[in-house]
Short mmCIF file of C-alpha atoms and ligand atoms in Angstrom, two decimals:
data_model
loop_
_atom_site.label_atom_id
_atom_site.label_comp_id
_atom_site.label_asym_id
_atom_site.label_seq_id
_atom_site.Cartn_x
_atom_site.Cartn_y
_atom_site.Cartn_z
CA UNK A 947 0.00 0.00 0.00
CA UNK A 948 1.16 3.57 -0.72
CA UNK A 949 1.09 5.90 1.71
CA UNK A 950 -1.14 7.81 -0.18
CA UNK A 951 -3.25 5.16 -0.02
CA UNK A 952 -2.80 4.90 3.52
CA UNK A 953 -4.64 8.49 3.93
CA UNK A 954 -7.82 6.67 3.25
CA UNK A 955 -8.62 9.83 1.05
CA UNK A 956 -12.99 9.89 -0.15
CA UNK A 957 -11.97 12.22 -3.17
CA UNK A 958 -9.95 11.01 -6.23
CA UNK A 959 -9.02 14.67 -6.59
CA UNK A 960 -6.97 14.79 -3.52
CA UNK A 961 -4.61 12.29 -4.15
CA UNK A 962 -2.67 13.98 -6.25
CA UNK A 963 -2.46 16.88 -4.04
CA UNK A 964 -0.92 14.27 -1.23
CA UNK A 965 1.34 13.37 -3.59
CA UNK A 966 2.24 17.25 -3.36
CA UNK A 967 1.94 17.20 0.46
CA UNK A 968 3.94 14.38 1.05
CA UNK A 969 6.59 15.41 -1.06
CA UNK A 970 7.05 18.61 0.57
CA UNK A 971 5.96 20.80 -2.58
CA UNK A 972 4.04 23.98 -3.26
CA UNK A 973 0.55 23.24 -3.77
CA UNK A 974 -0.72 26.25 -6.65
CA UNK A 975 -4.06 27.49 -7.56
CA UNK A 976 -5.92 24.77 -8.68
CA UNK A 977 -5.12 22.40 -5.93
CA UNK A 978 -6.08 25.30 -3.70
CA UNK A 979 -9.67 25.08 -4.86
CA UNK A 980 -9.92 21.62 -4.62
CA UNK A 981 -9.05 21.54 -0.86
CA UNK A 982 -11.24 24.39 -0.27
CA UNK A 983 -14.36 22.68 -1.75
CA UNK A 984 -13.39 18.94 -1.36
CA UNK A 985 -16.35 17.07 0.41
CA UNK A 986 -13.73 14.96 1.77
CA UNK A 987 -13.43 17.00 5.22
CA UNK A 988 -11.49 14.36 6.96
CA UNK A 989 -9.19 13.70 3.87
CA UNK A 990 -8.07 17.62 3.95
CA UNK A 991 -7.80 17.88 7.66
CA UNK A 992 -5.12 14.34 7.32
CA UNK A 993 -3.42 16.59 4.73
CA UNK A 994 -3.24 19.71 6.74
CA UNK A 995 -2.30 17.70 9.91
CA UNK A 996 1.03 16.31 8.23
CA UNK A 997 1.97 19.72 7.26
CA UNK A 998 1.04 20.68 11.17
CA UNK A 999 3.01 17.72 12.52
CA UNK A 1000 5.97 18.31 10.30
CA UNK A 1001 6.61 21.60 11.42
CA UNK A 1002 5.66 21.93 14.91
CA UNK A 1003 4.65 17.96 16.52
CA UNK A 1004 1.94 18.54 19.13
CA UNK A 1005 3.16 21.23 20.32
CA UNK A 1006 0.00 24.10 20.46
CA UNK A 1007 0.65 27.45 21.86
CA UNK A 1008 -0.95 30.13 23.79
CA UNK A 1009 -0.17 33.10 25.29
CA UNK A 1010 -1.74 35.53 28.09
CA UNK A 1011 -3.03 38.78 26.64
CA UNK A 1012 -4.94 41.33 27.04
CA UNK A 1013 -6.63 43.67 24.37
CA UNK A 1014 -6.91 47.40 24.57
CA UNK A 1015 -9.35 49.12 22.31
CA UNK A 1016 -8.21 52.98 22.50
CA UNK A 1017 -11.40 53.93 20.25
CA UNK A 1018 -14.53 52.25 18.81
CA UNK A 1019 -15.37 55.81 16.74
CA UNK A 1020 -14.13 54.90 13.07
CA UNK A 1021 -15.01 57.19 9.57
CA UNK A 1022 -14.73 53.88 7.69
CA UNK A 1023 -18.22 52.27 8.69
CA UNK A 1024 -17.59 49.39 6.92
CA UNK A 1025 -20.54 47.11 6.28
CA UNK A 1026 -18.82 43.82 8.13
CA UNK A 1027 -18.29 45.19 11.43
CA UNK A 1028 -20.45 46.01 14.25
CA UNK A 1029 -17.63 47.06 16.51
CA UNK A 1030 -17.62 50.76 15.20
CA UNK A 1031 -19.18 54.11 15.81
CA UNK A 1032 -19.48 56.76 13.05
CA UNK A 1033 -17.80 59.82 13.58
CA UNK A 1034 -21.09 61.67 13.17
CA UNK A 1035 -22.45 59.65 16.30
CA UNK A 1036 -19.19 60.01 18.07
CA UNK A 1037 -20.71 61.06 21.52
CA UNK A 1038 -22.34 57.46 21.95
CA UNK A 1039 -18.75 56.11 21.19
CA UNK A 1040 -15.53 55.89 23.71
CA UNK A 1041 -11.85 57.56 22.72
CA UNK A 1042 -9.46 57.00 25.30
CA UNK A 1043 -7.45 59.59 26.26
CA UNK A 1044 -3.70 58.31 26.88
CA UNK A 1045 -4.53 58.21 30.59
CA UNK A 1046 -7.49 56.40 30.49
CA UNK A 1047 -5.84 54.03 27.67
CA UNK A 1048 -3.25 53.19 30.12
CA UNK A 1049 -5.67 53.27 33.35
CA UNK A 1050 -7.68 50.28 31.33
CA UNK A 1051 -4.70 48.32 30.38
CA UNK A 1052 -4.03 48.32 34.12
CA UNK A 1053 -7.26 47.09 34.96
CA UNK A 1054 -5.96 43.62 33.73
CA UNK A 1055 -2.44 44.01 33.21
CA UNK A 1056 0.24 42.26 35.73
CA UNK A 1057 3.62 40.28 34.74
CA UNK A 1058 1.89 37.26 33.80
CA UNK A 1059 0.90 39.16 30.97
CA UNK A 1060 3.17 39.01 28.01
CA UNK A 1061 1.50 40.94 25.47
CA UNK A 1062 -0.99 43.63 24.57
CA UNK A 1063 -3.01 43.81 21.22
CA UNK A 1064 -4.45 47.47 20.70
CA UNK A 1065 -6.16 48.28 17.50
CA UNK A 1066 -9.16 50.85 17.87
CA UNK A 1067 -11.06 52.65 14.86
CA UNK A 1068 -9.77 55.01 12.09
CA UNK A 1069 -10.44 58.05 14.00
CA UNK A 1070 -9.20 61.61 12.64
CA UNK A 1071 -8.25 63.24 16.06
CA UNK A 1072 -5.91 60.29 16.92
CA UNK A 1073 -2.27 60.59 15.00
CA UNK A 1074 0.83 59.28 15.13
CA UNK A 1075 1.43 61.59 18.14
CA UNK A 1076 -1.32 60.08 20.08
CA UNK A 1077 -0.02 56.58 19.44
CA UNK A 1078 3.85 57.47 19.62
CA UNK A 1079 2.56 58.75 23.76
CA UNK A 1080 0.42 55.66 24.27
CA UNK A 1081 3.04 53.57 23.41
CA UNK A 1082 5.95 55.57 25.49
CA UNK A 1083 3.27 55.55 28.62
CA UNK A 1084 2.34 51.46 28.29
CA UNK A 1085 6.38 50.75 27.93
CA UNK A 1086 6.85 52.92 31.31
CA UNK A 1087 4.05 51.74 33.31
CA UNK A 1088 4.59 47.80 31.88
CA UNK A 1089 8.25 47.51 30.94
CA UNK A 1090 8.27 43.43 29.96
CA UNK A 1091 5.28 43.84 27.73
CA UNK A 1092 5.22 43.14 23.95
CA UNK A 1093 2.93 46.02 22.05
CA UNK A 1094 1.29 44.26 19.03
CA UNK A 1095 -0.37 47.31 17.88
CA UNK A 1096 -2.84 48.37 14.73
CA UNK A 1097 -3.29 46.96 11.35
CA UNK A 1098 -2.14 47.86 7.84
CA UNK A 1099 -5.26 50.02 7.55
CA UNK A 1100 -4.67 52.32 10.57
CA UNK A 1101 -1.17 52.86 9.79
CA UNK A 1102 -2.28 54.29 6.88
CA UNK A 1103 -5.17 55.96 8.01
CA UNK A 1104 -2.79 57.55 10.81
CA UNK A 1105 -0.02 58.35 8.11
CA UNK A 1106 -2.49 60.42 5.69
CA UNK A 1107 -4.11 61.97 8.80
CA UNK A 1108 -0.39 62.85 9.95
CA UNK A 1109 0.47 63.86 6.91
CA UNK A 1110 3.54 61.64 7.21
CA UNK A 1111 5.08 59.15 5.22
CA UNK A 1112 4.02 55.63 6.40
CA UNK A 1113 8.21 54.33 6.37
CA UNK A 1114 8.79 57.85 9.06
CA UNK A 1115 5.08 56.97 11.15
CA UNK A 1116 6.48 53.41 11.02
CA UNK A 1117 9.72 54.15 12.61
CA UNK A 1118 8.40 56.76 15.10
CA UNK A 1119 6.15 54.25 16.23
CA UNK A 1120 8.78 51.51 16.64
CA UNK A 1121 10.96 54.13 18.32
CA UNK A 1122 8.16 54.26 20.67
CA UNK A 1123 7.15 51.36 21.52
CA UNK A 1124 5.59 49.61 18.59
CA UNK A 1125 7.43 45.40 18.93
CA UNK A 1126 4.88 43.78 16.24
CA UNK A 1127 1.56 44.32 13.70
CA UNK A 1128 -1.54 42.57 14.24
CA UNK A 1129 -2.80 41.06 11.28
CA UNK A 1130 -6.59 42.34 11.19
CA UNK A 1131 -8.40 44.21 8.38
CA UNK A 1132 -6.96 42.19 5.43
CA UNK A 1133 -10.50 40.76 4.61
CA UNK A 1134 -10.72 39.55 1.58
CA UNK A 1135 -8.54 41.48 -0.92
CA UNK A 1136 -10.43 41.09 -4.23
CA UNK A 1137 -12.10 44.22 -5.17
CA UNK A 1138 -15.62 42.45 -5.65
CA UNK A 1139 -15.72 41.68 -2.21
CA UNK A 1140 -14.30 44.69 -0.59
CA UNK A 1141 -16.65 46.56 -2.42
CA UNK A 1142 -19.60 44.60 -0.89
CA UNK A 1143 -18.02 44.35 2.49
CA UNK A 1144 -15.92 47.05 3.58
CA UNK A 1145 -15.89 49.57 0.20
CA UNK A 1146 -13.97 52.84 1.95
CA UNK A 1147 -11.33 51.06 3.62
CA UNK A 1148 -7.96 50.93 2.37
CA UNK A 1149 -7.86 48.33 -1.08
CA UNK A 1150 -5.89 44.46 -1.15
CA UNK A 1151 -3.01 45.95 -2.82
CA UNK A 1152 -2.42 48.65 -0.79
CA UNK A 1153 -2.96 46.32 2.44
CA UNK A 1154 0.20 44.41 1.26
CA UNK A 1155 1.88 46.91 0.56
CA UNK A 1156 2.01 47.98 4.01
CA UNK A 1157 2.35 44.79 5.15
CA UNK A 1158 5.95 45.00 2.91
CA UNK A 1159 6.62 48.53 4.37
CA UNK A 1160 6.52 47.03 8.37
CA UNK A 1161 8.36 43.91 7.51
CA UNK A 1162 10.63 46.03 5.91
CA UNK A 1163 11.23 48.14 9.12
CA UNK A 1164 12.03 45.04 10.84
CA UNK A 1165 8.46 44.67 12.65
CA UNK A 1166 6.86 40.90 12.04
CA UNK A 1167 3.34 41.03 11.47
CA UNK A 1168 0.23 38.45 11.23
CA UNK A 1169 -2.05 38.07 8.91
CA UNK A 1170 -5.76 37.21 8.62
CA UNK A 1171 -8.89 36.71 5.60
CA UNK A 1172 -12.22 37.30 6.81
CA UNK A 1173 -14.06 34.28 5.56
CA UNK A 1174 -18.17 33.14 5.39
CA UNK A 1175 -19.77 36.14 3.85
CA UNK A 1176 -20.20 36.92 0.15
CA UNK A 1177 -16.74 35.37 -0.81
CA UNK A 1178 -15.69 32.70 -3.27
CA UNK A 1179 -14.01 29.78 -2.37
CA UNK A 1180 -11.21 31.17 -5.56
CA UNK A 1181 -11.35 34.79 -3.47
CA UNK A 1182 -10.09 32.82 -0.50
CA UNK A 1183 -7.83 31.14 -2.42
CA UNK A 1184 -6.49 34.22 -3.90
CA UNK A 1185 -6.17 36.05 -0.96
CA UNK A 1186 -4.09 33.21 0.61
CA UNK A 1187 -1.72 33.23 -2.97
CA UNK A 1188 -0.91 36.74 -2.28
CA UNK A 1189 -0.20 36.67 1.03
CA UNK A 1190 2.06 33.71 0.07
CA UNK A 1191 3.30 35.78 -2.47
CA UNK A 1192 4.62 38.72 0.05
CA UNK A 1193 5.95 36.28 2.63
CA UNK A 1194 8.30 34.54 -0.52
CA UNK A 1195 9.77 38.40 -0.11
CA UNK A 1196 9.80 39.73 3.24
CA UNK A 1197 9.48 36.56 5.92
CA UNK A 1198 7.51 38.97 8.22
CA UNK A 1199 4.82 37.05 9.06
CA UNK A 1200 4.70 34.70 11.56
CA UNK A 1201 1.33 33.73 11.82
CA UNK A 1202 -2.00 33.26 9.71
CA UNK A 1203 -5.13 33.62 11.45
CA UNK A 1204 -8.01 32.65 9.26
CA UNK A 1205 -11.54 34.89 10.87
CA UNK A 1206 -15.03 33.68 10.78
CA UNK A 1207 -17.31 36.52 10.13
CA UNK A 1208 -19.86 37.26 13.04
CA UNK A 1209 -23.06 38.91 11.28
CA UNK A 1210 -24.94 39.74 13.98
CA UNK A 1211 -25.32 43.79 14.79
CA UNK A 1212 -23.47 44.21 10.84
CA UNK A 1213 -25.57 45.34 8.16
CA UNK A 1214 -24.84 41.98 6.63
CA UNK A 1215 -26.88 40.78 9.56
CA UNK A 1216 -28.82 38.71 6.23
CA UNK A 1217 -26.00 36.38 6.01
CA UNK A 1218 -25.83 32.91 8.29
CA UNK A 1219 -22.73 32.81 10.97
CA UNK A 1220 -20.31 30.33 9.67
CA UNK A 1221 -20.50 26.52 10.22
CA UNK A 1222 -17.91 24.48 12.09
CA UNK A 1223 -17.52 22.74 8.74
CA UNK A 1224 -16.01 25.58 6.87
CA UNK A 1225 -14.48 26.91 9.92
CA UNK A 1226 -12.15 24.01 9.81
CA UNK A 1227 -12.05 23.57 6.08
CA UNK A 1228 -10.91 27.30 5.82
CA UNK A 1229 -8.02 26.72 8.77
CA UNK A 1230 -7.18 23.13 6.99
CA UNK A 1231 -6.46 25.10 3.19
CA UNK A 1232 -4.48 28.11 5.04
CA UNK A 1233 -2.31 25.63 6.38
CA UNK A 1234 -2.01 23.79 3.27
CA UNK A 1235 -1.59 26.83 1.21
CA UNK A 1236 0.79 29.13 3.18
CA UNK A 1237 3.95 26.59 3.06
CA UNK A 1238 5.62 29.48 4.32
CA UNK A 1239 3.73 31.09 6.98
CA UNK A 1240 5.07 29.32 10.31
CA UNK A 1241 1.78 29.21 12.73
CA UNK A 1242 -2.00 29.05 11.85
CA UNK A 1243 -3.94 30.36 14.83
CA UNK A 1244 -7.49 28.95 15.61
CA UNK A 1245 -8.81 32.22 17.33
CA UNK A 1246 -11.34 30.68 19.90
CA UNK A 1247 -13.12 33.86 20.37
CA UNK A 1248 -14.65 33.66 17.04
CA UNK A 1249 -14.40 30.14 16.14
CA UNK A 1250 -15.46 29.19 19.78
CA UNK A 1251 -13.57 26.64 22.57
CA UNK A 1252 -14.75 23.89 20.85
CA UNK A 1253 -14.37 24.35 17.23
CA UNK A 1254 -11.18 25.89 18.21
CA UNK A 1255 -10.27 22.62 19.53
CA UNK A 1256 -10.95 20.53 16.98
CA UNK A 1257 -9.05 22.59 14.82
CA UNK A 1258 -5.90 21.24 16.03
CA UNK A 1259 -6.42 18.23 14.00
CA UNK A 1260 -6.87 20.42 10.86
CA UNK A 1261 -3.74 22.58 11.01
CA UNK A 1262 -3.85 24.67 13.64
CA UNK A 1263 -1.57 25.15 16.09
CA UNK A 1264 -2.12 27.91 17.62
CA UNK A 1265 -5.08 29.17 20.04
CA UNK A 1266 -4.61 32.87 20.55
CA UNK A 1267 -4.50 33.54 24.51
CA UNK A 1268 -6.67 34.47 27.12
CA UNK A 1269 -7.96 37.37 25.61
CA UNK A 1270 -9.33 39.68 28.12
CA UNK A 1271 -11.58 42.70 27.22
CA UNK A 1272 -12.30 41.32 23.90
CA UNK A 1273 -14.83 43.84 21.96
CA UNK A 1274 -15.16 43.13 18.14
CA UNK A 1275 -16.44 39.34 17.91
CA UNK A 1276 -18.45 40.25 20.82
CA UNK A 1277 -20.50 42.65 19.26
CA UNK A 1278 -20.98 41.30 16.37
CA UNK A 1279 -22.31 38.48 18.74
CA UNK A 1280 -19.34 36.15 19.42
CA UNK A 1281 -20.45 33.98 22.36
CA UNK A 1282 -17.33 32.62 22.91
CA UNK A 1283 -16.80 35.40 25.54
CA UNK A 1284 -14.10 36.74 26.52
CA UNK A 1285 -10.99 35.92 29.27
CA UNK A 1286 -10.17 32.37 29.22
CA UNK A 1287 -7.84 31.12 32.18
CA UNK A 1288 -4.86 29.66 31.20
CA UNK A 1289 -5.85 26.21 33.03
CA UNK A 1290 -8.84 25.92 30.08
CA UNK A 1291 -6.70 26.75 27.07
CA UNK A 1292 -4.12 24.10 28.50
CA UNK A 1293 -6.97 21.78 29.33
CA UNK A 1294 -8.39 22.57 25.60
CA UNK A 1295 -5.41 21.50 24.24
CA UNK A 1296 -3.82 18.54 26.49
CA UNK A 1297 -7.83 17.19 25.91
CA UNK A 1298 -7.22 17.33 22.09
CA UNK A 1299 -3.86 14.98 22.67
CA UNK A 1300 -1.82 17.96 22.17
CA UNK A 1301 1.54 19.84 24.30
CA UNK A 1302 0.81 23.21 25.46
CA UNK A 1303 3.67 25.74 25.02
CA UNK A 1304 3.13 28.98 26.91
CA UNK A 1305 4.68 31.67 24.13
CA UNK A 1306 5.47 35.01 23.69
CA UNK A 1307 4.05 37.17 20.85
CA UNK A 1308 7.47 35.99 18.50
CA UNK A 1309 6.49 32.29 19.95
CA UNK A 1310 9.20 32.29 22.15
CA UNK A 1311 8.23 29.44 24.93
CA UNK A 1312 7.90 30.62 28.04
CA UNK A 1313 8.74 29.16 31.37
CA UNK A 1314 6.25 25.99 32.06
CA UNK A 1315 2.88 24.40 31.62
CA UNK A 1316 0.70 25.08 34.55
CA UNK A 1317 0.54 21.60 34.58
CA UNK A 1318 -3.16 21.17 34.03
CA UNK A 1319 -4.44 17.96 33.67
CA UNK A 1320 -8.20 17.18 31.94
CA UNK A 1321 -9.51 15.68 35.07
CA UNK A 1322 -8.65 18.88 37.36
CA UNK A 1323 -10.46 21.73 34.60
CA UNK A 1324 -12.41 19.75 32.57
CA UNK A 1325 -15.69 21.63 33.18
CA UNK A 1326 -16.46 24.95 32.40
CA UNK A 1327 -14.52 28.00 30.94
CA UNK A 1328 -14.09 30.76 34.00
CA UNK A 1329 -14.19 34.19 32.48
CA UNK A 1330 -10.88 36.10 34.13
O1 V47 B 1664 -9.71 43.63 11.40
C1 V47 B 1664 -14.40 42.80 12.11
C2 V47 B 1664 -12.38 41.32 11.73
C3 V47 B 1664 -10.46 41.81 12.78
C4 V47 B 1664 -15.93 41.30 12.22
O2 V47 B 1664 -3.01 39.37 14.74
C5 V47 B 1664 -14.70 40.67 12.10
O3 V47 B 1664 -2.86 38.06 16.47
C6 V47 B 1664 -15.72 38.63 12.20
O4 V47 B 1664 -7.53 40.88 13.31
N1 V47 B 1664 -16.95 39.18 12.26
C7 V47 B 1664 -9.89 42.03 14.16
N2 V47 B 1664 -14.59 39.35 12.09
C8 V47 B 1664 -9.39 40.73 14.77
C9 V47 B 1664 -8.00 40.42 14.34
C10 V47 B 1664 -7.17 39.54 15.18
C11 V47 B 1664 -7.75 38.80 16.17
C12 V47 B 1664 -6.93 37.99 16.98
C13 V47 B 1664 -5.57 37.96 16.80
C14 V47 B 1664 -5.01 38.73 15.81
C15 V47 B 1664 -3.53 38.73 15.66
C16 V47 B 1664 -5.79 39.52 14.98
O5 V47 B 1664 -11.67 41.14 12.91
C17 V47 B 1664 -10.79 43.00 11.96
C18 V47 B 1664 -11.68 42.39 10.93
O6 V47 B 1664 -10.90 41.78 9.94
N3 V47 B 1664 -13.79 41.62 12.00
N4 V47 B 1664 -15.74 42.62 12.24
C19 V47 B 1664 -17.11 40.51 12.29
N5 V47 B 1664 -18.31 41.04 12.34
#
């Protein structure tokens, strides 16, 4: 028997593609589509699970974190997100002043926690300035922790309003504080989508662009596609070919996260939440696809603690961290909640036969397990 063969694979169209797998090569457009759409669920999750287990074994990892929101008032109002308030409305919104910012983070913040992951709305009053003090205050107050702060679309949105270049607002803000990008707002980056979706933010191209511009500085970023609205399964696969495309050139990204859109509260509110079977389909062909990408991160807040789970059997090995003071999935009704203990994302992943590894933002381990075992957590996710 081959060990093709030995994959037990339900669709003729995926051997060849294991062939691929197996061999270590680059799997290219077509093959994307296949693994996207392929009824055989199992048969891609085996596939993405020897790409999983060749680079990283068991081992799944976490981190504690904490999110910081400095604004939810945003002039983009873009249709997918139910996070934002218009400018216009801006009195029913919050904006942080750098005191308050910093007064929240404390709220939450001791030295257990490693990282904090601040991306707000695209609002006009808040420029580089604003950010360059927020991050000077958070580095004095919390000295050890790692600032993974705004996407590709408020670094532009800050540069214009600036009226800076984005390589100078990029290296003021790394002079200040800035240690990595989160990888939000990426979407989907074909212009038939964005137009349906999100049609005044900041385009695909441009996006990566950016994303070349931070790498450049010598700031890693992640990376993300917005999947389950009014995409095709080819848009997804396109997206994922061009963020391949960018990490060939710079290396700067160190993890894909792929996000399952929340309707609820959006004015796509029309469209159905995603399934679990796409959820993992979607994570399965992002680790199949991006060769080159090092970690795929099953975000439990949107996928949930269970789907999340299972997800480490179809590529994943990541699961975000304990997320406290989460604020977009939740109102675009994520039920996951928000502030997992560190005992239940252990217990998550020791339960799914897997070896926790408590990391840093650059996925640096750090110190030990808490030594959870499924019989002492098993019930229950305590919110923190
Ligand atoms: O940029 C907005 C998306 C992103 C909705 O880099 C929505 O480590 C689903 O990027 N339904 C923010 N998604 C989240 C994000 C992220 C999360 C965790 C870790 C990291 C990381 C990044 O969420 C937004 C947008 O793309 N989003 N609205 C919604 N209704």
């Amino acid at each position: 028997m081959s060990i093709v063969s030995d994959l037990r694979l339900l669709d003729p169209h995926l051997a060849p593609i294991a062939e691929k797998v197996l061999a270590g090569d680059r799997l290219d457009r077509a093959d994307g589509i296949v693994v996207a759409t392929s009824d055989d669920l199992l048969g891609v999750g085996r596939l993405a699970n020897i790409v999983r287990e060749r680079l990283h074994g068991d081992r799944t990892y976490y981190n504690i974190n904490r999110h910081l929101n400095p604004t939810n008032v945003c002039v983009a109002s873009c249709k997918l997100c139910a996070y934002y308030v218009p400018w216009r409305d801006r009195e029913r919104g919050w904006t942080y002043s750098v005191e308050q910012a910093v007064e929240v983070a404390a709220r939450d913040v001791d030295e257990s926690v490693s990282e904090l992951h601040i991306v707000g709305g695209l609002h006009p009053q808040l420029r580089a300035d604003y950010y360059e003090e927020l991050f000077r205050e958070l580095k004095r107050r919390f000295p050890w922790i790692h600032l993974k702060a705004l996407t590709m679309i408020e670094l532009d949105f800050i540069a214009t309003a600036s009226r800076m270049e984005l390589t100078e607002l990029i290296s003021r803000l790394k002079e200040a504080g800035l240690d990595s990008c989160p990888g939000g707002g990426a979407e989907i980056f074909a212009e038939r989508v964005r137009n349906q979706i999100c049609d005044h933010k900041t385009d695909g191209n441009r996006w990566l662009d950016i994303a070349r511009e931070v790498h450049r500085a010598g700031i890693r970023s992640n990376c993300t596609m917005l999947y389950g609205h009014v995409e095709r399964a080819e848009e997804r696969i396109d997206h994922l070919l061009s963020l391949r495309e960018l990490q060939d050139e710079t290396g700067g990204f160190q993890c894909m996260i792929p996000l399952a859109f929340h309707p609820e509260n959006t004015e796509l509110d029309h469209l159905p939440p995603t399934g679990g079977r796409l959820d993992v389909q979607t994570i399965a062909t992002s680790r199949l696809m991006l060769d080159n990408v090092p970690h795929i991160k099953a975000y439990w807040i949107m996928l949930g603690e269970k789907i999340a789970q299972v997800a480490l059997d179809f590529g994943a090995n990541d699961l975000d961290g304990t997320v406290v003071d989460e604020r977009i999935t939740s109102a675009a009704g994520g039920t996951a909640g928000t502030g997992l203990e560190r005992q239940r994302l252990e217990y998550l992943i020791r339960e799914a036969g897997r070896t926790p590894v408590l990391r840093d933002t650059l996925y640096r381990p750090l110190g030990s397990s808490s030594a959870a075992s499924p019989s002492s957590v098993g019930a229950g996710a305590s919110a923190s």
